[in-house]
Short mmCIF file of C-alpha atoms and ligand atoms in Angstrom, two decimals:
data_model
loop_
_atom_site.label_atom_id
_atom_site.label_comp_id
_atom_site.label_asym_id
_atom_site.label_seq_id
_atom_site.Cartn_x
_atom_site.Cartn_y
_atom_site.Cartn_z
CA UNK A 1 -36.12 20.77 -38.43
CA UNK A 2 -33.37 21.06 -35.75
CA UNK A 3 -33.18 17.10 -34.81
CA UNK A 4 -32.83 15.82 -38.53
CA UNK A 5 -34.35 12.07 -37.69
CA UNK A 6 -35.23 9.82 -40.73
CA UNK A 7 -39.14 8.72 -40.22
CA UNK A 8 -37.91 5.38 -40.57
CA UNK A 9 -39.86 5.05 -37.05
CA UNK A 10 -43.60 5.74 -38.79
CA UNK A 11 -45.26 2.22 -38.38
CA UNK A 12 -47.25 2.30 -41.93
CA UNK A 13 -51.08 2.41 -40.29
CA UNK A 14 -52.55 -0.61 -38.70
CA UNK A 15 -55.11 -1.95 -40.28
CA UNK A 16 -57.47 -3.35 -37.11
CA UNK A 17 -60.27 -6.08 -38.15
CA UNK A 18 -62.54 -2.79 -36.63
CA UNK A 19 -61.98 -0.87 -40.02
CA UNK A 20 -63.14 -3.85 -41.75
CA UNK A 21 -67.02 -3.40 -41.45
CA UNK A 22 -67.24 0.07 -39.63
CA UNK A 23 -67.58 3.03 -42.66
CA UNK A 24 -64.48 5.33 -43.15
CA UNK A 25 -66.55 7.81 -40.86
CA UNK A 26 -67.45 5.83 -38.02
CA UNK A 27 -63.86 4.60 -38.20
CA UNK A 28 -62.74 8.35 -37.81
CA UNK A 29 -64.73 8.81 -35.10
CA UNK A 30 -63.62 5.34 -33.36
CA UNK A 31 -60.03 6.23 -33.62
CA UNK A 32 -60.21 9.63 -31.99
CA UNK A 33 -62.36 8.47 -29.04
CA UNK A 34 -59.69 5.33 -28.76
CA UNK A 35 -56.70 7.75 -28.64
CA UNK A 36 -58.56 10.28 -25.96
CA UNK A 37 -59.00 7.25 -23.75
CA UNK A 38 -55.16 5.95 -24.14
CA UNK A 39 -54.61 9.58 -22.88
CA UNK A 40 -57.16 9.60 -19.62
CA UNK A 41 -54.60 6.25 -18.59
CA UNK A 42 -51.76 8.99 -19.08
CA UNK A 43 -52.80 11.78 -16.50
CA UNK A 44 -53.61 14.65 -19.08
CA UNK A 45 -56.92 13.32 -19.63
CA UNK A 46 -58.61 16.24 -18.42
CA UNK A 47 -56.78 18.47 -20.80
CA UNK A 48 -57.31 16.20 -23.73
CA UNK A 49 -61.31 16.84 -22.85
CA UNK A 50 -60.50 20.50 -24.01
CA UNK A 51 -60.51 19.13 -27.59
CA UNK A 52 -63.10 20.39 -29.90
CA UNK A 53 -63.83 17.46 -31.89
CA UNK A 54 -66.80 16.48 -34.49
CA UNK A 55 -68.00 16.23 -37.89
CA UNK A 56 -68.36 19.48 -40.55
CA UNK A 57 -71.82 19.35 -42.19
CA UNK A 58 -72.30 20.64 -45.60
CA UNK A 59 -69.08 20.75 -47.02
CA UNK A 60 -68.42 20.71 -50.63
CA UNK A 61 -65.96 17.61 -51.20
CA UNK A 62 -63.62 17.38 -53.37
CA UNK A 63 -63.14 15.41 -56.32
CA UNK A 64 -59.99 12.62 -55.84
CA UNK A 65 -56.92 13.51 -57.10
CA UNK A 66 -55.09 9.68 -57.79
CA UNK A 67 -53.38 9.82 -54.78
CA UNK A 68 -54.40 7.89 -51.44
CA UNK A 69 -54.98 10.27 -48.45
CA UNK A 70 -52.47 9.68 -45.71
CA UNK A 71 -53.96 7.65 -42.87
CA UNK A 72 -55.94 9.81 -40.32
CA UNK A 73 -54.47 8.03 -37.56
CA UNK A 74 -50.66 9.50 -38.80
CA UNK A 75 -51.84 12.65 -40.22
CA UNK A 76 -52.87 13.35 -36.55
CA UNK A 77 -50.08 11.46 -34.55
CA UNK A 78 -47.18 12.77 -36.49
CA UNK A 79 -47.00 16.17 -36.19
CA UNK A 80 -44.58 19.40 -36.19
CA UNK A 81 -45.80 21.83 -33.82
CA UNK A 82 -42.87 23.19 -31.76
CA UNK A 83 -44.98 25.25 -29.31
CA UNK A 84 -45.55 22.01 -27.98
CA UNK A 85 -42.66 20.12 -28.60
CA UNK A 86 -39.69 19.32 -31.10
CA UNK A 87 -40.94 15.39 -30.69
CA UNK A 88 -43.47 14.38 -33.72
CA UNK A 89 -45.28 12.24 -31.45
CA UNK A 90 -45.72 14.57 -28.68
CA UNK A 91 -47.70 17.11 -30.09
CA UNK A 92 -50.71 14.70 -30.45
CA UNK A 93 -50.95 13.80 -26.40
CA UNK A 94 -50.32 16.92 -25.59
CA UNK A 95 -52.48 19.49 -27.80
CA UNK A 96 -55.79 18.57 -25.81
CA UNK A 97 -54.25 21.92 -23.57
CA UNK A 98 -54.54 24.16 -26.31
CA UNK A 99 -58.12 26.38 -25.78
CA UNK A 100 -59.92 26.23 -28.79
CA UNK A 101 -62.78 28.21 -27.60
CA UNK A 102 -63.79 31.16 -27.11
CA UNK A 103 -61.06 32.11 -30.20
CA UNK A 104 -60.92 35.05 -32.00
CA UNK A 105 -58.75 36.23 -35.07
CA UNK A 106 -57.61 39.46 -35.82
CA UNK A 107 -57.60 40.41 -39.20
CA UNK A 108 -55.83 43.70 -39.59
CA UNK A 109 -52.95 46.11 -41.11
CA UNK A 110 -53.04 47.45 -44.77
CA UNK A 111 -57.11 46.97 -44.58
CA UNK A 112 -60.06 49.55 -45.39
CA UNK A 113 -62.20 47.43 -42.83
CA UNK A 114 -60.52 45.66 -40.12
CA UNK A 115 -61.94 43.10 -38.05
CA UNK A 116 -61.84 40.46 -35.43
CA UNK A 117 -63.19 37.31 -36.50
CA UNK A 118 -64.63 34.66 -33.75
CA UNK A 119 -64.27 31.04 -34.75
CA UNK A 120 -67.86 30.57 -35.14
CA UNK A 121 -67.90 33.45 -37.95
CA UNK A 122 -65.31 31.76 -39.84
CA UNK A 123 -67.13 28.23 -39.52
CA UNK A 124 -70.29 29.39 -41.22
CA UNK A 125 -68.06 30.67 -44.61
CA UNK A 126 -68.81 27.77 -46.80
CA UNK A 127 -66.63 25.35 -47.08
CA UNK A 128 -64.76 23.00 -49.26
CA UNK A 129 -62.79 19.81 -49.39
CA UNK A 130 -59.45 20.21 -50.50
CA UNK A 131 -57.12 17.13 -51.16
CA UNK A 132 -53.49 18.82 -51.16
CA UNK A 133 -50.10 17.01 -51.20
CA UNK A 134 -48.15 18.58 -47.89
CA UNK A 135 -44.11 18.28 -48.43
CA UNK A 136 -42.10 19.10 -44.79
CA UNK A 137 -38.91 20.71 -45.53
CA UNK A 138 -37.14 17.60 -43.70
CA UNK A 139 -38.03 15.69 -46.60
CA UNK A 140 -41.14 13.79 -46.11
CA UNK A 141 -44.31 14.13 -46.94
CA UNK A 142 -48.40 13.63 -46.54
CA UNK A 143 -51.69 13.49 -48.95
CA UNK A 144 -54.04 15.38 -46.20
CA UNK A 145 -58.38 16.04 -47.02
CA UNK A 146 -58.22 19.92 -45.97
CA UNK A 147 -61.69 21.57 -45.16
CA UNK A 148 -61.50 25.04 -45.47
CA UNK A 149 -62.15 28.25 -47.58
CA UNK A 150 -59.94 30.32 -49.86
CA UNK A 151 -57.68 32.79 -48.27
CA UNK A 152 -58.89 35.16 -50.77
CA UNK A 153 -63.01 35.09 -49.08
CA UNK A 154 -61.57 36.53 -46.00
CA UNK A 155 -59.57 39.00 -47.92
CA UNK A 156 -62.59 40.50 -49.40
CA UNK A 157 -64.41 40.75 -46.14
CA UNK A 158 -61.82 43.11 -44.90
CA UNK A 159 -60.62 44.83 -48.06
CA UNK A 160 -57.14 44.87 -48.58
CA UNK A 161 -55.83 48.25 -49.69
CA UNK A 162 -53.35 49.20 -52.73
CA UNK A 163 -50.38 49.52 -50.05
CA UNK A 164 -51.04 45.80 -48.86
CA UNK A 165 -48.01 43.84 -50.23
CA UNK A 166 -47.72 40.67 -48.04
CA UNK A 167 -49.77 38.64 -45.78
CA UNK A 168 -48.31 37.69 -42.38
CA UNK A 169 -50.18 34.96 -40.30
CA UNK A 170 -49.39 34.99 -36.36
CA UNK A 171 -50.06 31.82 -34.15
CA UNK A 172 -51.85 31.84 -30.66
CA UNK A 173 -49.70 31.76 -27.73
CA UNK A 174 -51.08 29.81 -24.65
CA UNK A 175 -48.56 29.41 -21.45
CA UNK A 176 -50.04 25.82 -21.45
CA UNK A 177 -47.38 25.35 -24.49
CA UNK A 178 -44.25 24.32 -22.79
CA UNK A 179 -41.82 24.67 -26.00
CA UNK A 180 -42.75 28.83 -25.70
CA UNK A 181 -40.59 28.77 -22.50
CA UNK A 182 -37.31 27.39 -25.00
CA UNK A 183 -35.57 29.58 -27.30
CA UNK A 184 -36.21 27.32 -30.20
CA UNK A 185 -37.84 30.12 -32.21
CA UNK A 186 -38.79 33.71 -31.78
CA UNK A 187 -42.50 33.22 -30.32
CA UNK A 188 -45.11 33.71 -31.30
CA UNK A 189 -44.73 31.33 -34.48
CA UNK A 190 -45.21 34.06 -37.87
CA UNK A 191 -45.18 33.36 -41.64
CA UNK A 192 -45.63 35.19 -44.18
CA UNK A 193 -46.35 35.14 -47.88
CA UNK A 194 -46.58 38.03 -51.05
CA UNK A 195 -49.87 39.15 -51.68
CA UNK A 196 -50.59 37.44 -54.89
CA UNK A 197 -49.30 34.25 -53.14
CA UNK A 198 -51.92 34.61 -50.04
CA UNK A 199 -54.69 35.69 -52.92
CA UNK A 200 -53.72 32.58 -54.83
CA UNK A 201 -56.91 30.26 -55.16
CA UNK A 202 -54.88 27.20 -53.93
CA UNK A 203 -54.11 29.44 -50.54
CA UNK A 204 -56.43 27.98 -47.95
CA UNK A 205 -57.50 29.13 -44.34
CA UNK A 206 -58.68 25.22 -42.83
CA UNK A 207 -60.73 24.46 -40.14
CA UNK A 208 -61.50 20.68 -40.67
CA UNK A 209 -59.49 17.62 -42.19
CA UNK A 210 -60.91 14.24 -43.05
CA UNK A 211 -64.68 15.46 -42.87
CA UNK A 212 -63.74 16.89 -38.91
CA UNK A 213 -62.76 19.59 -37.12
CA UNK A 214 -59.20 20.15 -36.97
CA UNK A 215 -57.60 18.50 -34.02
CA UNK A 216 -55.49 20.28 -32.30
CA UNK A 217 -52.14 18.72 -33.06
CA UNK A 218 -52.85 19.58 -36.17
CA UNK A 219 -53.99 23.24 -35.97
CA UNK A 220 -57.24 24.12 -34.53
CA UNK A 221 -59.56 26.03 -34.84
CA UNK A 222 -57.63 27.45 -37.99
CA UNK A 223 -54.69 27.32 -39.76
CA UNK A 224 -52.80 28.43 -43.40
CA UNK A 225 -52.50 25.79 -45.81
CA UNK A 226 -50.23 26.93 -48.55
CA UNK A 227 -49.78 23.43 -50.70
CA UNK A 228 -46.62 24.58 -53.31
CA UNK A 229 -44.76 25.71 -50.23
CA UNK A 230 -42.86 23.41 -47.27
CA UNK A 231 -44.94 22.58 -44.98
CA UNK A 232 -43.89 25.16 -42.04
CA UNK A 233 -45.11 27.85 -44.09
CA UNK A 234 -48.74 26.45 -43.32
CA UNK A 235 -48.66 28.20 -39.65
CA UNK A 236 -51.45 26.52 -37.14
CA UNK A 237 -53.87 28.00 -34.82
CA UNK A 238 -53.74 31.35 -36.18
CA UNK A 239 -54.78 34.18 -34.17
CA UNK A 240 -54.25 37.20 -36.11
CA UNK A 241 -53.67 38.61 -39.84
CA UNK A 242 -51.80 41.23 -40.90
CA UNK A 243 -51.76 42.44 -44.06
CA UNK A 244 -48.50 44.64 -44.45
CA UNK A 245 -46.70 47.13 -46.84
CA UNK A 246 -43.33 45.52 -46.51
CA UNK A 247 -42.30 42.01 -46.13
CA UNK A 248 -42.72 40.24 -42.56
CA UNK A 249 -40.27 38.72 -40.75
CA UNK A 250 -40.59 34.59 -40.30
CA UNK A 251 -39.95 32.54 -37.51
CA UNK A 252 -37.95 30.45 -39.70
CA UNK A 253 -35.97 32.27 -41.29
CA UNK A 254 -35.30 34.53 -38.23
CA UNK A 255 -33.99 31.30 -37.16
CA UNK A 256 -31.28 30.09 -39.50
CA UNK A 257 -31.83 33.13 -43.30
CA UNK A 258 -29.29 30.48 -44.70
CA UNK A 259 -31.87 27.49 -44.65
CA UNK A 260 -35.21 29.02 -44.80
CA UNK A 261 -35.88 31.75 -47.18
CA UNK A 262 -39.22 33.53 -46.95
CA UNK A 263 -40.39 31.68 -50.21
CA UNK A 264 -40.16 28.24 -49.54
CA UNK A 265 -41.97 26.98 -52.59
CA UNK A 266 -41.03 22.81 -52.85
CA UNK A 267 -38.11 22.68 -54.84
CA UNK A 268 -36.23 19.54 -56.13
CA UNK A 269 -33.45 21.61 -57.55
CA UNK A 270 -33.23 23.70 -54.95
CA UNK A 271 -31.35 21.26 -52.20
CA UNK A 272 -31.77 22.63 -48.32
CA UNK A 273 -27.75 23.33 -47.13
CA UNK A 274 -28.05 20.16 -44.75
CA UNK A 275 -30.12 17.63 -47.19
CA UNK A 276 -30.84 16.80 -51.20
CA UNK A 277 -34.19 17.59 -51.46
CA UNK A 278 -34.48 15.75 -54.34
CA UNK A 279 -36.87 12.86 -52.71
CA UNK A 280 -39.02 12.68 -50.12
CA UNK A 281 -40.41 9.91 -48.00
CA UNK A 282 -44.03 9.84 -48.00
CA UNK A 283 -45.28 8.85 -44.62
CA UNK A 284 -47.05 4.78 -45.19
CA UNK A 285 -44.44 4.48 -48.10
CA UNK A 286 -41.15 2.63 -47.77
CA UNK A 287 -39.15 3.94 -50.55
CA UNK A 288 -38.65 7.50 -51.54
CA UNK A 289 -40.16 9.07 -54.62
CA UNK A 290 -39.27 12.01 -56.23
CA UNK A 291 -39.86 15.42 -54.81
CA UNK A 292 -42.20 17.20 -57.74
CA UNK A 293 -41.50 21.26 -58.55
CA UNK A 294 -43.62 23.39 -56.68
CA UNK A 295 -44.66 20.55 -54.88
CA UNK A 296 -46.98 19.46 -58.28
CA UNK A 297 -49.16 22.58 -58.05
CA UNK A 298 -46.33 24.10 -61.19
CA UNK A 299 -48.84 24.67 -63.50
CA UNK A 300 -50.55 26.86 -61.08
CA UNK A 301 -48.28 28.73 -59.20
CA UNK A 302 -45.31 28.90 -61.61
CA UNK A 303 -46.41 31.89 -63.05
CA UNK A 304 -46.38 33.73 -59.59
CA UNK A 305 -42.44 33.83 -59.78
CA UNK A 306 -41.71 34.43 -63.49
CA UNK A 307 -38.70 36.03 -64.23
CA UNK A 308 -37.68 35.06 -60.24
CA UNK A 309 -33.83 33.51 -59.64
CA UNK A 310 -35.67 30.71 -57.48
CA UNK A 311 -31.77 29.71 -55.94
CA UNK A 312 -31.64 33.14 -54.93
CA UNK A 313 -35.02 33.60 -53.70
CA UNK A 314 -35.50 30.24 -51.92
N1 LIG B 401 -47.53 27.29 -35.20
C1 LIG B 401 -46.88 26.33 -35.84
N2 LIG B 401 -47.25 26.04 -37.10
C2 LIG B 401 -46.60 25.06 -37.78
C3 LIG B 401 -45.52 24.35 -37.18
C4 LIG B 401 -45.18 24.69 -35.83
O1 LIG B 401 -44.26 24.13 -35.22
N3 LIG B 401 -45.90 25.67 -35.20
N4 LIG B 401 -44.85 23.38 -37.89
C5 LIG B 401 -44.91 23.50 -39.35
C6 LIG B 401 -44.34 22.37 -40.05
S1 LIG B 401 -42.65 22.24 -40.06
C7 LIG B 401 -45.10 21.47 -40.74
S2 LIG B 401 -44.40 20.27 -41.69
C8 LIG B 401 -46.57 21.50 -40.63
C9 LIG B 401 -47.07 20.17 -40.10
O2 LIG B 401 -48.47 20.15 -40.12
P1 LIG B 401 -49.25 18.87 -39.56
O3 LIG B 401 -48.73 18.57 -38.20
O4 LIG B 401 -50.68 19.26 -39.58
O5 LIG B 401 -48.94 17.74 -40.52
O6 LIG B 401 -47.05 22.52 -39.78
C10 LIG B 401 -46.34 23.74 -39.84
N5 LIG B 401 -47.00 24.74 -39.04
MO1 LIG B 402 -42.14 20.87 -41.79
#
């Protein structure tokens, strides 16, 4: 979001002769073992070895949705995740030094039963395949296989009380990220949403993506997917839960209030002060097509801001 580049630079995935007669799954597996070696050539092999990787058993999966999932190979090579870097491409190399385990999650505030989660509790909630549209506020866009459970599970395990109002969701902090040490944001990374937004059934807590764990890059061991909302709203590698009385403060929009309002919901109308965001480029595509209201989740999360001046409250 600060270096506005056009993804003209996304090579649309290579299709190796490999993919031809291994299964989608053994091709998953195949390409994260191929990138992990590229990396032991680079030096940070050892820290890449701190990635939790492997398949989730049992999952429900989802039905398709008439849209081809983005590539695994770019879902997990082009990434935002500032802690690491402001690069898209770094993130992926370097995310192997994020600790994944032991990780815990507080889950506290405006709660009649607070608790600490550990990332094993979380893993045996069942689970579910989601396939969401994801829509970065720089304008392009992704078609990503969540795993994960509704927001609104873990809600009920800690009992949100009548003073509970928002939801604000607080990302680890290791000093093996190097972007922590730069002013880009006020660390750690925090988002927040309204209540009835976290509570909303298409408000997911993930652990996996494309029948895995969650790599890193992209999260791990747990992130917020929010699908009507740009995509930094969906903060990774969450390590506590507040649920709050009055609205949170974001890292975003404690960063620039004129570009990035706590609501965030996809907007064509709505154009960012910088850039239309009428279109959107999604990533394997070559031309843009049209940004969709509320990302394309409108009939289900329209009625959440009724009566709302969505210029005002962008
Ligand atoms: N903690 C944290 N969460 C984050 C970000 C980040 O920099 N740090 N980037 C956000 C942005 S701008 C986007 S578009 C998505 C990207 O998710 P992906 O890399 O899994 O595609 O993560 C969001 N969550
Ligand atoms: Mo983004």
């Amino acid at each position: 979001m600060l270096t506005i580049r056009p993804p003209s630079d996304i090579v649309p995935s290579e299709i190796t002769p490999r993919e031809q007669y291994l299964t989608r799954r053994e091709f998953i597996a195949h390409a994260a073992m191929g990138s992990a070696a590229a990396l032991i050539g680079t030096g940070i092999g050892t820290a890449q070895a701190e990635q939790v990787s492997g398949r989730i058993e049992g999952y429900r999966a989802a039905a398709p949705i008439g849209e081809e999932a983005t590539p695994f190979k770019d879902a997990s090579s082009y990434n935002n995740y500032y802690e690491f870097s402001t690069d898209k491409y770094s993130p992926a190399g370097m995310a192997g030094r994020l600790k994944t385990r032991p990780w815990q999650v507080q889950v506290d505030g405006e709660v009649a039963k607070p608790r600490t989660f550990g990332i094993e509790d979380l893993l045996k909630l069942p689970q579910q395949e989601r396939i969401y549209r994801m829509r970065c506020v720089e304008g392009w866009s992704m078609v990503i296989p969540w795993i994960g459970f509704e927001f609104s599970q873990l809600a009920q395990l800690v009992q949100p009380t009548a003073n509970a109002k928002y939801v604000e969701f607080i990302t680890a902090q290791q000093d093996t990220m190097p972007g922590i040490r730069m002013s880009i944001l006020d660390w750690p990374y925090a988002e927040g949403l309204r209540i009835d937004e976290a509570m909303h059934p298409l408000t997911l807590l993930t652990v996996g993506m494309y029948g895995q764990l969650l790599p890193n890059q992209n999260g791990a061991p747990v992130r917020l997917v929010v699908p009507w909302k740009y995509g930094f709203k969906s903060a990774k590698s969450l390590v506590r839960i507040r649920f709050t009385s009055k609205q949170p403060g974001t890292a975003w929009n404690k960063a620039a209030a004129n570009e990035y309002g706590f609501y965030s919901n996809v907007n064509p109308q709505v154009d960012h002060p910088r850039w239309s965001q009428a279109t959107e480029r999604r990533i394997g595509e070559f031309r843009k097509r049209p940004t969709l209201m509320f990302n394309g989740y409108a009939d289900q999360v329209a009625g959440l801001y009724t009566g709302m001046d969505l210029n005002k409250n962008f």
